[in-house]
mmCIF file with all atom_site columns, C-alpha atoms in Angstrom:
data_model
loop_
_atom_site.group_PDB
_atom_site.id
_atom_site.type_symbol
_atom_site.label_atom_id
_atom_site.label_alt_id
_atom_site.label_comp_id
_atom_site.label_asym_id
_atom_site.label_entity_id
_atom_site.label_seq_id
_atom_site.pdbx_PDB_ins_code
_atom_site.Cartn_x
_atom_site.Cartn_y
_atom_site.Cartn_z
_atom_site.occupancy
_atom_site.B_iso_or_equiv
_atom_site.pdbx_formal_charge
_atom_site.auth_seq_id
_atom_site.auth_comp_id
_atom_site.auth_asym_id
_atom_site.auth_atom_id
_atom_site.pdbx_PDB_model_num
ATOM 1   C CA . MET A 1 1   ? 10.591 36.071 23.785 1.00 59.00 ? 1   MET A CA 1
ATOM 2   C CA . ASN A 1 2   ? 12.868 37.743 21.287 1.00 71.00 ? 2   ASN A CA 1
ATOM 3   C CA . LEU A 1 3   ? 16.663 37.911 21.278 1.00 69.00 ? 3   LEU A CA 1
ATOM 4   C CA . LEU A 1 4   ? 16.805 41.347 22.950 1.00 64.00 ? 4   LEU A CA 1
ATOM 5   C CA . GLU A 1 5   ? 14.780 40.188 25.963 1.00 68.00 ? 5   GLU A CA 1
ATOM 6   C CA . LYS A 1 6   ? 16.998 37.125 26.340 1.00 67.00 ? 6   LYS A CA 1
ATOM 7   C CA . THR A 1 7   ? 20.119 39.285 26.228 1.00 64.00 ? 7   THR A CA 1
ATOM 8   C CA . VAL A 1 8   ? 18.738 41.633 28.874 1.00 60.00 ? 8   VAL A CA 1
ATOM 9   C CA . LYS A 1 9   ? 17.919 38.726 31.187 1.00 62.00 ? 9   LYS A CA 1
ATOM 10  C CA . ASN A 1 10  ? 21.426 37.298 30.741 1.00 61.00 ? 10  ASN A CA 1
ATOM 11  C CA . SER A 1 11  ? 23.044 40.656 31.499 1.00 59.00 ? 11  SER A CA 1
ATOM 12  C CA . ASP A 1 12  ? 20.886 40.973 34.636 1.00 57.00 ? 12  ASP A CA 1
ATOM 13  C CA . PHE A 1 13  ? 22.229 37.647 35.824 1.00 59.00 ? 13  PHE A CA 1
ATOM 14  C CA . PHE A 1 14  ? 25.796 38.742 35.094 1.00 59.00 ? 14  PHE A CA 1
ATOM 15  C CA . TYR A 1 15  ? 25.643 42.128 36.870 1.00 63.00 ? 15  TYR A CA 1
ATOM 16  C CA . LYS A 1 16  ? 23.379 41.347 39.812 1.00 68.00 ? 16  LYS A CA 1
ATOM 17  C CA . LYS A 1 17  ? 25.217 41.140 43.117 1.00 69.00 ? 17  LYS A CA 1
ATOM 18  C CA . GLU A 1 18  ? 24.269 38.449 45.567 1.00 68.00 ? 18  GLU A CA 1
ATOM 19  C CA . GLN A 1 19  ? 24.548 40.478 48.759 1.00 71.00 ? 19  GLN A CA 1
ATOM 20  C CA . VAL A 1 20  ? 23.095 43.952 48.349 1.00 72.00 ? 20  VAL A CA 1
ATOM 21  C CA . PRO A 1 21  ? 22.294 45.388 51.788 1.00 77.00 ? 21  PRO A CA 1
ATOM 22  C CA . THR A 1 22  ? 18.805 46.579 52.641 1.00 82.00 ? 22  THR A CA 1
ATOM 23  C CA . LEU A 1 23  ? 19.010 50.359 52.628 1.00 88.00 ? 23  LEU A CA 1
ATOM 24  C CA . LYS A 1 24  ? 16.375 52.901 53.607 1.00 89.00 ? 24  LYS A CA 1
ATOM 25  C CA . ILE A 1 25  ? 15.953 56.602 53.017 1.00 91.00 ? 25  ILE A CA 1
ATOM 26  C CA . GLY A 1 26  ? 17.703 58.524 55.795 1.00 90.00 ? 26  GLY A CA 1
ATOM 27  C CA . ASP A 1 27  ? 20.377 55.907 56.479 1.00 91.00 ? 27  ASP A CA 1
ATOM 28  C CA . THR A 1 28  ? 23.919 57.132 56.923 1.00 93.00 ? 28  THR A CA 1
ATOM 29  C CA . VAL A 1 29  ? 26.044 54.882 54.746 1.00 94.00 ? 29  VAL A CA 1
ATOM 30  C CA . LYS A 1 30  ? 29.686 54.337 53.931 1.00 96.00 ? 30  LYS A CA 1
ATOM 31  C CA . VAL A 1 31  ? 30.318 53.419 50.283 1.00 94.00 ? 31  VAL A CA 1
ATOM 32  C CA . VAL A 1 32  ? 33.716 51.990 49.339 1.00 94.00 ? 32  VAL A CA 1
ATOM 33  C CA . ILE A 1 33  ? 34.526 52.678 45.669 1.00 92.00 ? 33  ILE A CA 1
ATOM 34  C CA . TYR A 1 34  ? 37.317 51.200 43.572 1.00 90.00 ? 34  TYR A CA 1
ATOM 35  C CA . LEU A 1 35  ? 38.906 53.770 41.223 1.00 86.00 ? 35  LEU A CA 1
ATOM 36  C CA . GLU A 1 36  ? 41.377 53.382 38.378 1.00 82.00 ? 36  GLU A CA 1
ATOM 37  C CA . LEU A 1 37  ? 43.458 56.480 37.779 1.00 78.00 ? 37  LEU A CA 1
ATOM 38  C CA . PRO A 1 38  ? 44.067 57.457 34.135 1.00 76.00 ? 38  PRO A CA 1
ATOM 39  C CA . LYS A 1 39  ? 47.850 57.946 34.445 1.00 71.00 ? 39  LYS A CA 1
ATOM 40  C CA . ALA A 1 40  ? 50.056 54.902 34.104 1.00 64.00 ? 40  ALA A CA 1
ATOM 41  C CA . ASP A 1 41  ? 53.395 54.856 35.880 1.00 63.00 ? 41  ASP A CA 1
ATOM 42  C CA . GLU A 1 42  ? 56.754 53.885 34.339 1.00 69.00 ? 42  GLU A CA 1
ATOM 43  C CA . SER A 1 43  ? 56.207 50.132 34.674 1.00 69.00 ? 43  SER A CA 1
ATOM 44  C CA . GLY A 1 44  ? 53.043 50.335 32.552 1.00 69.00 ? 44  GLY A CA 1
ATOM 45  C CA . LYS A 1 45  ? 50.692 49.391 35.360 1.00 72.00 ? 45  LYS A CA 1
ATOM 46  C CA . GLU A 1 46  ? 47.590 51.446 35.881 1.00 75.00 ? 46  GLU A CA 1
ATOM 47  C CA . LYS A 1 47  ? 47.262 53.099 39.255 1.00 81.00 ? 47  LYS A CA 1
ATOM 48  C CA . GLU A 1 48  ? 44.287 52.216 41.360 1.00 83.00 ? 48  GLU A CA 1
ATOM 49  C CA . ARG A 1 49  ? 42.944 53.291 44.711 1.00 88.00 ? 49  ARG A CA 1
ATOM 50  C CA . ILE A 1 50  ? 39.988 52.884 47.023 1.00 91.00 ? 50  ILE A CA 1
ATOM 51  C CA . GLN A 1 51  ? 37.858 55.875 47.979 1.00 92.00 ? 51  GLN A CA 1
ATOM 52  C CA . VAL A 1 52  ? 35.362 56.009 50.843 1.00 94.00 ? 52  VAL A CA 1
ATOM 53  C CA . TYR A 1 53  ? 32.234 58.148 50.454 1.00 93.00 ? 53  TYR A CA 1
ATOM 54  C CA . GLU A 1 54  ? 30.106 58.675 53.564 1.00 94.00 ? 54  GLU A CA 1
ATOM 55  C CA . GLY A 1 55  ? 26.757 60.445 53.663 1.00 93.00 ? 55  GLY A CA 1
ATOM 56  C CA . VAL A 1 56  ? 22.969 60.264 53.993 1.00 93.00 ? 56  VAL A CA 1
ATOM 57  C CA . ILE A 1 57  ? 20.733 58.486 51.475 1.00 94.00 ? 57  ILE A CA 1
ATOM 58  C CA . ILE A 1 58  ? 18.305 61.116 50.179 1.00 93.00 ? 58  ILE A CA 1
ATOM 59  C CA . SER A 1 59  ? 16.665 59.038 47.448 1.00 92.00 ? 59  SER A CA 1
ATOM 60  C CA . LYS A 1 60  ? 16.411 55.488 46.236 1.00 91.00 ? 60  LYS A CA 1
ATOM 61  C CA . HIS A 1 61  ? 15.298 54.580 42.717 1.00 87.00 ? 61  HIS A CA 1
ATOM 62  C CA . THR A 1 62  ? 14.145 51.154 41.644 1.00 84.00 ? 62  THR A CA 1
ATOM 63  C CA . ASN A 1 63  ? 12.276 50.119 38.505 1.00 74.00 ? 63  ASN A CA 1
ATOM 64  C CA . GLU A 1 64  ? 10.973 46.841 37.217 1.00 73.00 ? 64  GLU A CA 1
ATOM 65  C CA . ASN A 1 65  ? 14.570 45.772 36.709 1.00 71.00 ? 65  ASN A CA 1
ATOM 66  C CA . PRO A 1 66  ? 16.322 45.473 40.114 1.00 73.00 ? 66  PRO A CA 1
ATOM 67  C CA . THR A 1 67  ? 19.800 45.534 38.560 1.00 76.00 ? 67  THR A CA 1
ATOM 68  C CA . ASN A 1 68  ? 19.318 49.215 37.716 1.00 82.00 ? 68  ASN A CA 1
ATOM 69  C CA . ALA A 1 69  ? 18.578 50.263 41.311 1.00 86.00 ? 69  ALA A CA 1
ATOM 70  C CA . THR A 1 70  ? 20.375 53.446 42.395 1.00 90.00 ? 70  THR A CA 1
ATOM 71  C CA . ILE A 1 71  ? 20.803 55.466 45.561 1.00 91.00 ? 71  ILE A CA 1
ATOM 72  C CA . THR A 1 72  ? 21.670 59.146 45.897 1.00 94.00 ? 72  THR A CA 1
ATOM 73  C CA . VAL A 1 73  ? 24.033 59.887 48.788 1.00 95.00 ? 73  VAL A CA 1
ATOM 74  C CA . ARG A 1 74  ? 24.543 63.437 50.099 1.00 91.00 ? 74  ARG A CA 1
ATOM 75  C CA . LYS A 1 75  ? 27.436 64.537 52.264 1.00 90.00 ? 75  LYS A CA 1
ATOM 76  C CA . MET A 1 76  ? 28.416 67.909 53.649 1.00 85.00 ? 76  MET A CA 1
ATOM 77  C CA . PHE A 1 77  ? 31.859 69.098 52.604 1.00 85.00 ? 77  PHE A CA 1
ATOM 78  C CA . GLN A 1 78  ? 33.440 72.501 53.347 1.00 85.00 ? 78  GLN A CA 1
ATOM 79  C CA . GLY A 1 79  ? 30.123 74.195 54.005 1.00 77.00 ? 79  GLY A CA 1
ATOM 80  C CA . GLY A 1 80  ? 28.418 72.842 50.891 1.00 81.00 ? 80  GLY A CA 1
ATOM 81  C CA . GLY A 1 81  ? 26.669 69.655 49.977 1.00 84.00 ? 81  GLY A CA 1
ATOM 82  C CA . ILE A 1 82  ? 27.858 67.064 47.484 1.00 89.00 ? 82  ILE A CA 1
ATOM 83  C CA . GLU A 1 83  ? 25.523 64.456 46.011 1.00 91.00 ? 83  GLU A CA 1
ATOM 84  C CA . LYS A 1 84  ? 26.573 61.346 44.191 1.00 93.00 ? 84  LYS A CA 1
ATOM 85  C CA . VAL A 1 85  ? 24.439 58.680 42.530 1.00 94.00 ? 85  VAL A CA 1
ATOM 86  C CA . PHE A 1 86  ? 25.552 55.070 42.965 1.00 92.00 ? 86  PHE A CA 1
ATOM 87  C CA . LEU A 1 87  ? 24.385 52.047 40.993 1.00 89.00 ? 87  LEU A CA 1
ATOM 88  C CA . LEU A 1 88  ? 23.897 49.350 43.645 1.00 87.00 ? 88  LEU A CA 1
ATOM 89  C CA . ASN A 1 89  ? 25.039 46.495 41.395 1.00 84.00 ? 89  ASN A CA 1
ATOM 90  C CA . SER A 1 90  ? 28.051 48.322 39.990 1.00 85.00 ? 90  SER A CA 1
ATOM 91  C CA . PRO A 1 91  ? 31.291 46.337 39.853 1.00 84.00 ? 91  PRO A CA 1
ATOM 92  C CA . TRP A 1 92  ? 33.165 49.477 41.026 1.00 88.00 ? 92  TRP A CA 1
ATOM 93  C CA . ILE A 1 93  ? 31.409 49.452 44.403 1.00 89.00 ? 93  ILE A CA 1
ATOM 94  C CA . LYS A 1 94  ? 33.249 47.144 46.767 1.00 90.00 ? 94  LYS A CA 1
ATOM 95  C CA . GLU A 1 95  ? 31.156 47.573 49.912 1.00 90.00 ? 95  GLU A CA 1
ATOM 96  C CA . ILE A 1 96  ? 28.148 49.475 51.260 1.00 92.00 ? 96  ILE A CA 1
ATOM 97  C CA . THR A 1 97  ? 27.654 49.555 55.018 1.00 93.00 ? 97  THR A CA 1
ATOM 98  C CA . SER A 1 98  ? 24.892 51.258 56.958 1.00 92.00 ? 98  SER A CA 1
ATOM 99  C CA . LEU A 1 99  ? 26.315 53.206 59.897 1.00 92.00 ? 99  LEU A CA 1
ATOM 100 C CA . SER A 1 100 ? 23.118 54.591 61.417 1.00 90.00 ? 100 SER A CA 1
ATOM 101 C CA . SER A 1 101 ? 19.461 55.023 60.629 1.00 88.00 ? 101 SER A CA 1
ATOM 102 C CA . ALA A 1 102 ? 17.157 58.035 60.909 1.00 89.00 ? 102 ALA A CA 1
ATOM 103 C CA . LYS A 1 103 ? 13.436 58.384 61.420 1.00 89.00 ? 103 LYS A CA 1
ATOM 104 C CA . VAL A 1 104 ? 12.045 60.035 58.282 1.00 87.00 ? 104 VAL A CA 1
ATOM 105 C CA . ARG A 1 105 ? 8.519  60.600 57.029 1.00 88.00 ? 105 ARG A CA 1
ATOM 106 C CA . ARG A 1 106 ? 9.271  61.296 53.376 1.00 84.00 ? 106 ARG A CA 1
ATOM 107 C CA . GLY A 1 107 ? 10.121 59.160 50.389 1.00 87.00 ? 107 GLY A CA 1
ATOM 108 C CA . LYS A 1 108 ? 12.747 61.590 49.123 1.00 90.00 ? 108 LYS A CA 1
ATOM 109 C CA . LEU A 1 109 ? 14.803 63.948 51.289 1.00 89.00 ? 109 LEU A CA 1
ATOM 110 C CA . TYR A 1 110 ? 15.390 66.640 48.672 1.00 88.00 ? 110 TYR A CA 1
ATOM 111 C CA . TYR A 1 111 ? 14.520 69.329 51.210 1.00 84.00 ? 111 TYR A CA 1
ATOM 112 C CA . LEU A 1 112 ? 17.973 68.765 52.768 1.00 84.00 ? 112 LEU A CA 1
ATOM 113 C CA . ARG A 1 113 ? 19.474 70.581 49.781 1.00 84.00 ? 113 ARG A CA 1
ATOM 114 C CA . ASP A 1 114 ? 18.188 73.903 51.107 1.00 83.00 ? 114 ASP A CA 1
ATOM 115 C CA . ARG A 1 115 ? 19.268 73.320 54.706 1.00 81.00 ? 115 ARG A CA 1
ATOM 116 C CA . MET A 1 116 ? 22.617 74.002 56.350 1.00 79.00 ? 116 MET A CA 1
ATOM 117 C CA . GLY A 1 117 ? 24.050 73.258 59.785 1.00 78.00 ? 117 GLY A CA 1
ATOM 118 C CA . LYS A 1 118 ? 21.782 72.068 62.578 1.00 77.00 ? 118 LYS A CA 1
ATOM 119 C CA . SER A 1 119 ? 18.606 72.306 60.511 1.00 81.00 ? 119 SER A CA 1
ATOM 120 C CA . ALA A 1 120 ? 19.974 69.629 58.160 1.00 78.00 ? 120 ALA A CA 1
ATOM 121 C CA . ARG A 1 121 ? 20.150 67.033 60.931 1.00 77.00 ? 121 ARG A CA 1
ATOM 122 C CA . LEU A 1 122 ? 17.826 64.041 60.972 1.00 81.00 ? 122 LEU A CA 1
ATOM 123 C CA . LYS A 1 123 ? 16.323 62.423 64.047 1.00 79.00 ? 123 LYS A CA 1
ATOM 124 C CA . ARG A 1 124 ? 18.148 59.166 64.781 1.00 78.00 ? 124 ARG A CA 1
ATOM 125 C CA . SER A 1 125 ? 16.279 55.911 65.044 1.00 75.00 ? 125 SER A CA 1
ATOM 126 C CA . PHE A 1 126 ? 17.612 53.392 67.573 1.00 73.00 ? 126 PHE A CA 1
ATOM 127 C CA . THR A 1 127 ? 15.974 50.198 66.313 1.00 63.00 ? 127 THR A CA 1
#
């Protein structure tokens, strides 16, 4: 094992969160993100705030390395859709909660990009 592989394993240990929720495609989730604003006020402190992003998981990507796992969340906003990719083990993500689950038969829900209104709804699963 060379030095690069050892470094990668150490960084995985450093970044990996202990409690990552089990998420499925089609879940409606609420992601709480910690943001630092670029402007500093008069006292020299940086401004910070918490933003909540709520939407449907349309894809989930995992590789051999579980610290690089990502989810793509889509939400409808002012008649259009917005997608955002979140790194599950990111230190900027404070909390991910699953609000509801849907019954889906696909691995990726990219077809929701073309749909608007009632046709973009997913059948809820009550399990």
